[in-house]
Structures are given as C-alpha cells and as structure tokens.
mmCIF file of C-alpha atoms in Angstrom:
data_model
loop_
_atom_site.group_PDB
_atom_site.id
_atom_site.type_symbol
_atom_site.label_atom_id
_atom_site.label_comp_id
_atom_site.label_asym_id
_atom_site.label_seq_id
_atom_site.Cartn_x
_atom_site.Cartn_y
_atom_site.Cartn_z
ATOM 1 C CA UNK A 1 -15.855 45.143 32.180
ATOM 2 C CA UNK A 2 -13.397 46.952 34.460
ATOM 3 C CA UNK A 3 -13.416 46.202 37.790
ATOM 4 C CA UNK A 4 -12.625 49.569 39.996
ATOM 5 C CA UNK A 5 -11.534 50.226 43.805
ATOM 6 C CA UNK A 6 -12.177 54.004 44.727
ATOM 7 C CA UNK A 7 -9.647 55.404 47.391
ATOM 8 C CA UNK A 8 -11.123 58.313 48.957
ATOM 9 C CA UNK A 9 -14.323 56.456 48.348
ATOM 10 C CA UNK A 10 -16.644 58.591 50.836
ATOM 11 C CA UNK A 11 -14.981 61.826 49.781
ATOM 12 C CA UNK A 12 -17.067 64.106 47.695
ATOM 13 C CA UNK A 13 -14.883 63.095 44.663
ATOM 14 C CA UNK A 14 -15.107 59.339 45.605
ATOM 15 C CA UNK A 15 -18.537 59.661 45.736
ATOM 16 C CA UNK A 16 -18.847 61.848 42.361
ATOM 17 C CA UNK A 17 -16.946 58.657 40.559
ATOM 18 C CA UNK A 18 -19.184 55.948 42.082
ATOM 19 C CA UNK A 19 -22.362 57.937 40.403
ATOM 20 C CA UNK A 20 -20.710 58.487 37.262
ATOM 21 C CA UNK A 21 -20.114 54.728 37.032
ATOM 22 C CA UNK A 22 -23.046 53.676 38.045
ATOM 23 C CA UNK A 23 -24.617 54.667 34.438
ATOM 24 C CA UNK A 24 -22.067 53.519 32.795
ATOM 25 C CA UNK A 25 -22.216 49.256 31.106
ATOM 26 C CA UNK A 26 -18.276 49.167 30.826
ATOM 27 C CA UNK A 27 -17.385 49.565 34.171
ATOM 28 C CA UNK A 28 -18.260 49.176 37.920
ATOM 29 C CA UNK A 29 -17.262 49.933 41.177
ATOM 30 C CA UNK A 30 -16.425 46.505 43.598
ATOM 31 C CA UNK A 31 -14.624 48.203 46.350
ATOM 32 C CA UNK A 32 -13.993 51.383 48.361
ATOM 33 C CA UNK A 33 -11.097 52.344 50.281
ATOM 34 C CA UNK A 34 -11.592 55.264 52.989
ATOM 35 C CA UNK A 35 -10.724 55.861 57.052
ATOM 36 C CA UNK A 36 -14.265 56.353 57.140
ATOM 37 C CA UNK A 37 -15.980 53.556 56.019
ATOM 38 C CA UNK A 38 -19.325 53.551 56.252
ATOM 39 C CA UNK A 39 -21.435 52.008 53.461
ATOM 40 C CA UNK A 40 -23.491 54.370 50.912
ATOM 41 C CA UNK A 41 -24.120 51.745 47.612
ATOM 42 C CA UNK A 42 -23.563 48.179 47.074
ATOM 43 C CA UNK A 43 -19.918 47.909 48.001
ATOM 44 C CA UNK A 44 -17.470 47.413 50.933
ATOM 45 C CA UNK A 45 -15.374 50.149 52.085
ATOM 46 C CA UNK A 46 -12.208 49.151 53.711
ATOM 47 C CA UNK A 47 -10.240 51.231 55.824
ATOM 48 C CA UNK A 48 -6.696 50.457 53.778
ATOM 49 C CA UNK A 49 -5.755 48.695 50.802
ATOM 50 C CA UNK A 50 -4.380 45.546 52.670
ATOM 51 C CA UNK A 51 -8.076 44.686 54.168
ATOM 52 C CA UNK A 52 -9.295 44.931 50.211
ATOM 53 C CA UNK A 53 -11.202 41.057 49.927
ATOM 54 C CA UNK A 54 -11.298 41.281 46.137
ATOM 55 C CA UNK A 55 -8.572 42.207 43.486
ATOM 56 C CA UNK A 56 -9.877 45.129 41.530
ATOM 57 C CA UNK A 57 -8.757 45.639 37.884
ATOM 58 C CA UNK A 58 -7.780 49.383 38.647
ATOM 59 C CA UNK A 59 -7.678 51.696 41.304
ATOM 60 C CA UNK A 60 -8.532 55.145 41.058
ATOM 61 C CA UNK A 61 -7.378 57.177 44.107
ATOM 62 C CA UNK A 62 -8.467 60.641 44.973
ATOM 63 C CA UNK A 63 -7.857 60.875 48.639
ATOM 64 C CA UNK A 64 -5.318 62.335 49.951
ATOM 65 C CA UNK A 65 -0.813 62.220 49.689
ATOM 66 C CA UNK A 66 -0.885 60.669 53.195
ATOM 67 C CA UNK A 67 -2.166 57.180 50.876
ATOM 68 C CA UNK A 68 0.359 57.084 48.779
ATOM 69 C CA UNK A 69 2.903 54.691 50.154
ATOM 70 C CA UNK A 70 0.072 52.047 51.250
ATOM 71 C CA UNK A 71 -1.192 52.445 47.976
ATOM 72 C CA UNK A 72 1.530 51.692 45.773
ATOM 73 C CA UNK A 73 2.585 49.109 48.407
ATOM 74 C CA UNK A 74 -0.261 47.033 47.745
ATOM 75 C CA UNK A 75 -0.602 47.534 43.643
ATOM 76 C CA UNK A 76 3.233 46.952 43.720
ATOM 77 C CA UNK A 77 2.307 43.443 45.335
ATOM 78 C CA UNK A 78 -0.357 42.487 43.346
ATOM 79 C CA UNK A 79 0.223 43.988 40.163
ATOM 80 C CA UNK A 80 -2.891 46.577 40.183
ATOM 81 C CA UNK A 81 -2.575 49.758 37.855
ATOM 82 C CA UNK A 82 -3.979 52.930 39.710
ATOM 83 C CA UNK A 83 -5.124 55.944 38.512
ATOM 84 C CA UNK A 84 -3.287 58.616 40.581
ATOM 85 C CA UNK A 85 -5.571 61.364 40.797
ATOM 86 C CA UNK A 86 -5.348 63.503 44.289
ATOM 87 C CA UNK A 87 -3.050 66.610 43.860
ATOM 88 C CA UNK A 88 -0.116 68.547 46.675
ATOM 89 C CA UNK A 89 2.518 65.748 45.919
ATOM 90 C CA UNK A 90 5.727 66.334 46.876
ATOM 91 C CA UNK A 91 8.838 65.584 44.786
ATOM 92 C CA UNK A 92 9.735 62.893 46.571
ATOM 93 C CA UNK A 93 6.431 60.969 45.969
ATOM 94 C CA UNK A 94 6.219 62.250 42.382
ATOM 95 C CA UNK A 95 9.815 60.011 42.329
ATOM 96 C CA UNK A 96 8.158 57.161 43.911
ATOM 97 C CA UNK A 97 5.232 57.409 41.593
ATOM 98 C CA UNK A 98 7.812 56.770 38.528
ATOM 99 C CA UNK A 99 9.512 54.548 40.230
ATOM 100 C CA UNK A 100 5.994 52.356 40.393
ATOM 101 C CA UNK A 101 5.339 53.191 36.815
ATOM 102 C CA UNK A 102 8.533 50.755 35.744
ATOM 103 C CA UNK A 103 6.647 47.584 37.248
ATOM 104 C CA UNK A 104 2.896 48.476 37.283
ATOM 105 C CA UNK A 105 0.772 50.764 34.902
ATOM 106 C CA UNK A 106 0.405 54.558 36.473
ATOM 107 C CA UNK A 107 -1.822 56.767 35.339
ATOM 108 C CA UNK A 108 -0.811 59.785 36.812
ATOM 109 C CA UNK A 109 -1.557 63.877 35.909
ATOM 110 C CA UNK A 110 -2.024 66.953 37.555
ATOM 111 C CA UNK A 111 -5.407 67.404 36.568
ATOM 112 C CA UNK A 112 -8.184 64.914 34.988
ATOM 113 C CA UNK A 113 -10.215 66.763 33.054
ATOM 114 C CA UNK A 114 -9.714 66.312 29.203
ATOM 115 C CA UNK A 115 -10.220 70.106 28.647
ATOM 116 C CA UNK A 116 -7.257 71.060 30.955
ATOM 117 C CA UNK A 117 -5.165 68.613 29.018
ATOM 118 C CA UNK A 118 -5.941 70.532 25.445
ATOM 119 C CA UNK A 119 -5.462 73.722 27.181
ATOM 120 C CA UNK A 120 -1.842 72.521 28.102
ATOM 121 C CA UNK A 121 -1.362 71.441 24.173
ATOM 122 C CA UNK A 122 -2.789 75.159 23.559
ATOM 123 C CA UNK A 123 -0.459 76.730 25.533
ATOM 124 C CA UNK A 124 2.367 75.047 23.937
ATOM 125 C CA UNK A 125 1.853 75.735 20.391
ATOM 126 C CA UNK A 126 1.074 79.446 21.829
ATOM 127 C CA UNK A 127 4.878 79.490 23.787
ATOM 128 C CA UNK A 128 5.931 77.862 19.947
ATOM 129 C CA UNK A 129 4.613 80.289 18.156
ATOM 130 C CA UNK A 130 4.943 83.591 20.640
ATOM 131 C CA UNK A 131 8.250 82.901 21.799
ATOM 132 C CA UNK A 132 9.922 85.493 24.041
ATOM 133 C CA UNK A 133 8.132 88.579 22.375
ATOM 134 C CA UNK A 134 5.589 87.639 25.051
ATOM 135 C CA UNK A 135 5.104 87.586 28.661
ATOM 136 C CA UNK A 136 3.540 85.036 30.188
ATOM 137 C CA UNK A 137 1.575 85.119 33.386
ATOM 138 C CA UNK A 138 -0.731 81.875 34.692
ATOM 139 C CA UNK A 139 -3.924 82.815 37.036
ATOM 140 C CA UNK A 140 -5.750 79.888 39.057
ATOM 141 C CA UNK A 141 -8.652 80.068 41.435
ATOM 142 C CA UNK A 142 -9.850 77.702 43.405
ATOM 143 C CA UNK A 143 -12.484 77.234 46.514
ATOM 144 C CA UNK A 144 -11.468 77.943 49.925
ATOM 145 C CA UNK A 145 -10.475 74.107 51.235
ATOM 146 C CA UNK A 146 -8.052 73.395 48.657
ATOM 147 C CA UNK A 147 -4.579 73.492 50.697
ATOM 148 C CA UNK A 148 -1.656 73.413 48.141
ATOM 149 C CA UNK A 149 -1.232 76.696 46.045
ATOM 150 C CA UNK A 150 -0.428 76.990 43.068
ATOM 151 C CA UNK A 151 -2.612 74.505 42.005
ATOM 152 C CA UNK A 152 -1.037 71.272 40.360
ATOM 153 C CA UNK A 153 -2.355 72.239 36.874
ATOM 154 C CA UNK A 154 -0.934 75.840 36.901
ATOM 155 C CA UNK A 155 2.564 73.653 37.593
ATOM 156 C CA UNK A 156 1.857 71.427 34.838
ATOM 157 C CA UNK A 157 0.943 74.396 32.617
ATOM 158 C CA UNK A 158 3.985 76.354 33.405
ATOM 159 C CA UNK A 159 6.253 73.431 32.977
ATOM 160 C CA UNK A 160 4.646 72.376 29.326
ATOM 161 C CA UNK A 161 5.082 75.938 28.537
ATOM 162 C CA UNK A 162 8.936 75.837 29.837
ATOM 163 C CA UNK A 163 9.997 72.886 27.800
ATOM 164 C CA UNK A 164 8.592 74.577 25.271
ATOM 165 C CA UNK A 165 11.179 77.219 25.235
ATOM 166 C CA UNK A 166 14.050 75.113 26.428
ATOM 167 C CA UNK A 167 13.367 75.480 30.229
ATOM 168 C CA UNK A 168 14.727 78.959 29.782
ATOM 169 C CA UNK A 169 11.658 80.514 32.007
ATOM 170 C CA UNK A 170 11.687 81.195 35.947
ATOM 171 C CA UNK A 171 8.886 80.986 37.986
ATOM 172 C CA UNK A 172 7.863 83.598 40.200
ATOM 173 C CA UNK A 173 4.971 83.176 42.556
ATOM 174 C CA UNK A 174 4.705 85.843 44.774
ATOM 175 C CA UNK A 175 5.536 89.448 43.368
ATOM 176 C CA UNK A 176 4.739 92.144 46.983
ATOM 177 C CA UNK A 177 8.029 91.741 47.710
ATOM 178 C CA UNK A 178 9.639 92.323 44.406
ATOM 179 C CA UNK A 179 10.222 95.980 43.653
ATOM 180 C CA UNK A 180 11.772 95.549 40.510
ATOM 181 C CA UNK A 181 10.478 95.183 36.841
ATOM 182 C CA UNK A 182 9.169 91.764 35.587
ATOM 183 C CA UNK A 183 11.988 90.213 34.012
ATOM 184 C CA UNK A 184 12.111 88.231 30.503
ATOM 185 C CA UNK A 185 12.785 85.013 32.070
ATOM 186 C CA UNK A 186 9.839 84.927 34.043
ATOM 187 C CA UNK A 187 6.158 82.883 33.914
ATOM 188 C CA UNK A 188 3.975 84.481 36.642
ATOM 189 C CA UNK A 189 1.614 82.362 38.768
ATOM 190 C CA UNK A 190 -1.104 83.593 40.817
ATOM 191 C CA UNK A 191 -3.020 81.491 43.054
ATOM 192 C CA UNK A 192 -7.017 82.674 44.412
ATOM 193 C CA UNK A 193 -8.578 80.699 46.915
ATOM 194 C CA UNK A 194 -12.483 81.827 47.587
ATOM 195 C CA UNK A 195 -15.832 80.183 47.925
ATOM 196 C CA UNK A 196 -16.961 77.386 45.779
ATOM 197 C CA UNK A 197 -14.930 77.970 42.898
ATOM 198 C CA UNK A 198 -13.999 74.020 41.375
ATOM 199 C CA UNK A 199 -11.205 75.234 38.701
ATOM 200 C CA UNK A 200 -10.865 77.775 36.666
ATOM 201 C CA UNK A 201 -6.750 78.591 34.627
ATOM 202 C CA UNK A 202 -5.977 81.691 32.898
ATOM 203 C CA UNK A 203 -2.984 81.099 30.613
ATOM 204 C CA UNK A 204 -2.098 85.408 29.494
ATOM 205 C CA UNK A 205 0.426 86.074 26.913
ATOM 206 C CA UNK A 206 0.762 89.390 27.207
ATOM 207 C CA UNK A 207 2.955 91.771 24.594
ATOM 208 C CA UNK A 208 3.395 95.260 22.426
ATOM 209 C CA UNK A 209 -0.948 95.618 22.144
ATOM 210 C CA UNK A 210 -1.662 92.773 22.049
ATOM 211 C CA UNK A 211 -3.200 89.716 25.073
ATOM 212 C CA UNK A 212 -3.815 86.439 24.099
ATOM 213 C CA UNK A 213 -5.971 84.311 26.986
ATOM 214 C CA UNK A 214 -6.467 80.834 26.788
ATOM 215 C CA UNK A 215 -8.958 80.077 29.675
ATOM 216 C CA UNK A 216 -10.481 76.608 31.086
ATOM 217 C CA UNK A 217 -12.949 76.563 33.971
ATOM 218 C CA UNK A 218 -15.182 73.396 35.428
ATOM 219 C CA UNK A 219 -18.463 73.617 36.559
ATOM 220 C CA UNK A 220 -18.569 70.760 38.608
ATOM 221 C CA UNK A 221 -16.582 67.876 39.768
ATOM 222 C CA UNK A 222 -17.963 66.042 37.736
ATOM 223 C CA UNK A 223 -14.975 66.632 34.136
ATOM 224 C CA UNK A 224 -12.694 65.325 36.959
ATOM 225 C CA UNK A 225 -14.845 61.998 37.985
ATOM 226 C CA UNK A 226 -15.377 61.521 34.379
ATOM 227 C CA UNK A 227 -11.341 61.607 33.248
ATOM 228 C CA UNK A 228 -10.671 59.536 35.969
ATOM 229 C CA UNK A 229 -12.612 56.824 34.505
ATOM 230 C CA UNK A 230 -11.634 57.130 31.273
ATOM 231 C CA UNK A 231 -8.005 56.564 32.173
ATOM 232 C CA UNK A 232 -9.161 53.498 34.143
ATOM 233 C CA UNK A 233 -10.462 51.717 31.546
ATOM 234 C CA UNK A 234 -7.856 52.635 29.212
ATOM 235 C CA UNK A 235 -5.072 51.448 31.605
ATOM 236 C CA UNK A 236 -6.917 48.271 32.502
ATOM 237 C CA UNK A 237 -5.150 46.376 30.024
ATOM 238 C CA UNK A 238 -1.618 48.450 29.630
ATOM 239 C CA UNK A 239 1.630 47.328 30.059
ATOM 240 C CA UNK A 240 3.672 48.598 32.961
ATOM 241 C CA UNK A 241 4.629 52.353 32.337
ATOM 242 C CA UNK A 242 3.725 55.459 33.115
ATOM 243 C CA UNK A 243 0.662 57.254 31.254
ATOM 244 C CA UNK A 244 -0.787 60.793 31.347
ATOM 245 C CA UNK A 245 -4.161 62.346 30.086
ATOM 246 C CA UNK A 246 -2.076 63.172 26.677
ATOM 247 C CA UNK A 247 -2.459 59.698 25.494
ATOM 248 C CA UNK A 248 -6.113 60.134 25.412
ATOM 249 C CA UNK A 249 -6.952 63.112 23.553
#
C-alpha cells in the first residue's frame, strides 16, 4: 500500500487524484496539502508541508511553482520522494529539482499522461528517420487559465526532438515579427489558449508533398491524475535519483 500526500489537494487536479485513488486497493490518500484547507473526504488538509502529522510514502504535488522550495524542504528532511507534477518552472527550480533528485527519489516530467510520453518517443524516431529534409513545427492548445505558454510538453517535445539531431535546431516562438523565410535550423512552436481545451500537441513534419502529424489530445484531467499515480507507486520504493514518465512505458 502506498501512502500519498496531495499538494494542491483542493485544486481541481488535487481533487481529480483523490477520486482516482479512491477505487484503487494499492494506494490511498492520508494527507492533503493546500492554502485552502477545508475538508472534502476522509483526510486532513494542512496548509504547508511542515504542519503534515503523518509521514506519507510519496507526495504528489500539482499546485503551483510558488511550493516548490517548502516542498523539497520538507522531503529533503525526511526523506519523502515526490512526484513533481505542476508545470511554468523556471530554470532555476528545474536546477533545484535535480539537485533534490541526488538525495531523494524525483519523479519529475513535463506532462503525466502516458500517451504524451509515446508521442515524445514518436517524435524522435520521426526527427531519426526525417532528418533535416523536414521542417518541423509544434502546435499546442490549451484552455484559457493556463498562464505559461508554450506549454511544458511542447518544450519537452521540442527538446527530445533537438537531441535528436544533435541540438542543431532553434526555437522560434513568435513569427509576426519575422519577415524573413523560415530557416533550416528552426522547430516552430505555437501556443492557443481558448475555452476548455485540457491538451491537445500537434507535432508537423512538413516537406517536398509530403506532412507527417503526430497528434495527442486529453479529454479530461483525468490521463494526468492517473500518471501521477502510477509514478507514485512506482517511486515508492526507488532509490534516490531522478525518474521521468520514460521509465514506465
């Protein structure tokens, strides 16, 4: 059984993770860490990791980058893994994140869902196999609340795409005030923010007659929730180090 603290616990993702686990025999949720902590199921919500009265197994946070440092603080002095799940980080907490990883066991990706993940392995053989004989252009929409644009996964796309081809590519994210043809080097991202939409990532190789698109889109929170646990049970019992959604497809 694996014990898990949710940080962000009366967000709509916290609360998407608490019902996924509630159906679930090899896990439950013992604690909840949120500002706003009023009660909605059969555990305490705490207001910061430091007021927690029980020792989870793992945390899984999807709050917000503000957490970070209060997070790690306290898994740092009791040993906890966590599940990093909440997206916008900047490099200097990405650094602290791997910095973590070399006492505790991280969990940490740009996106949770397992189909993302094989869409990143997709677009890899497809930069493998394609080369520079095709442009490459990445398209991500998203509802109207999320703040940071591109999204986190279209950065983690673009990146597994660049190593690919010996970080040879430049990104380009904004192309009104570019008169000028697209250039070789480049990997195009494009970032639409409207209604309701939870996730959806174009990957376009585009050449001579020919467009490949490798597309992945969510319906629901819920592929997010779902990862999440998955890498909370697997990291339960892991060795310090950092681990990504790779490991478990």
């Amino acid at each position: 059984m694996t014990n898990i603290a949710i940080c962000g616990a009366n967000g709509k993702m916290g609360k998407t993770i608490y019902n996924c686990v509630k159906d679930r025999d090899d896990c439950e949720v013992i604690a909840g860490i949120d500002l706003y902590t009023e009660q909605y199921a059969d555990f305490p919500i705490v207001a910061s990791p430091a007021e927690l009265t029980v020792k989870p197994d793992v945390i899984i946070d999807f709050s917000n980058p503000a957490s970070l440092d209060g997070l790690l603080e306290y898994c740092l002095s009791t040993g906890t893994p966590i599940v990093v799940a909440s997206t916008g980080y900047s490099d200097e907490q990405i650094a602290k994140i791997r910095s973590a990883a070399e006492q505790i066991p991280v969990f940490f990706t740009f996106n949770m869902s397992l189909g993302i993940n094989l869409l990143v392995q997709l677009a890899k053989k497809a930069a493998e196999v394609l080369g520079d004989r095709f442009d490459i252009e990445i398209v991500e929409k998203h509802h109207n609340q999320k703040l940071d644009a591109p999204s986190g996964t279209a950065i983690m796309l673009a990146n597994a795409i660049n190593e690919t081809l010996d970080n040879s590519k430049q990104y380009v994210y904004d192309r009104h005030s570019r008169r000028q043809k697209r250039a070789k080097s480049e990997i195009g991202m494009h970032a639409i923010r409207g209604g309701t939409i939870v996730g959806e990532h174009d990957v376009i190789f585009a050449g001579n007659d020919e467009v490949i698109t490798l597309s992945h889109a969510a319906a629901s929170k819920t592929v997010f929730a779902e990862g999440s646990i998955k890498a909370a049970v697997y990291l339960k019992d892991q060795p310090a180090g950092l681990y990504d959604m790779q490991m478990l497809i």
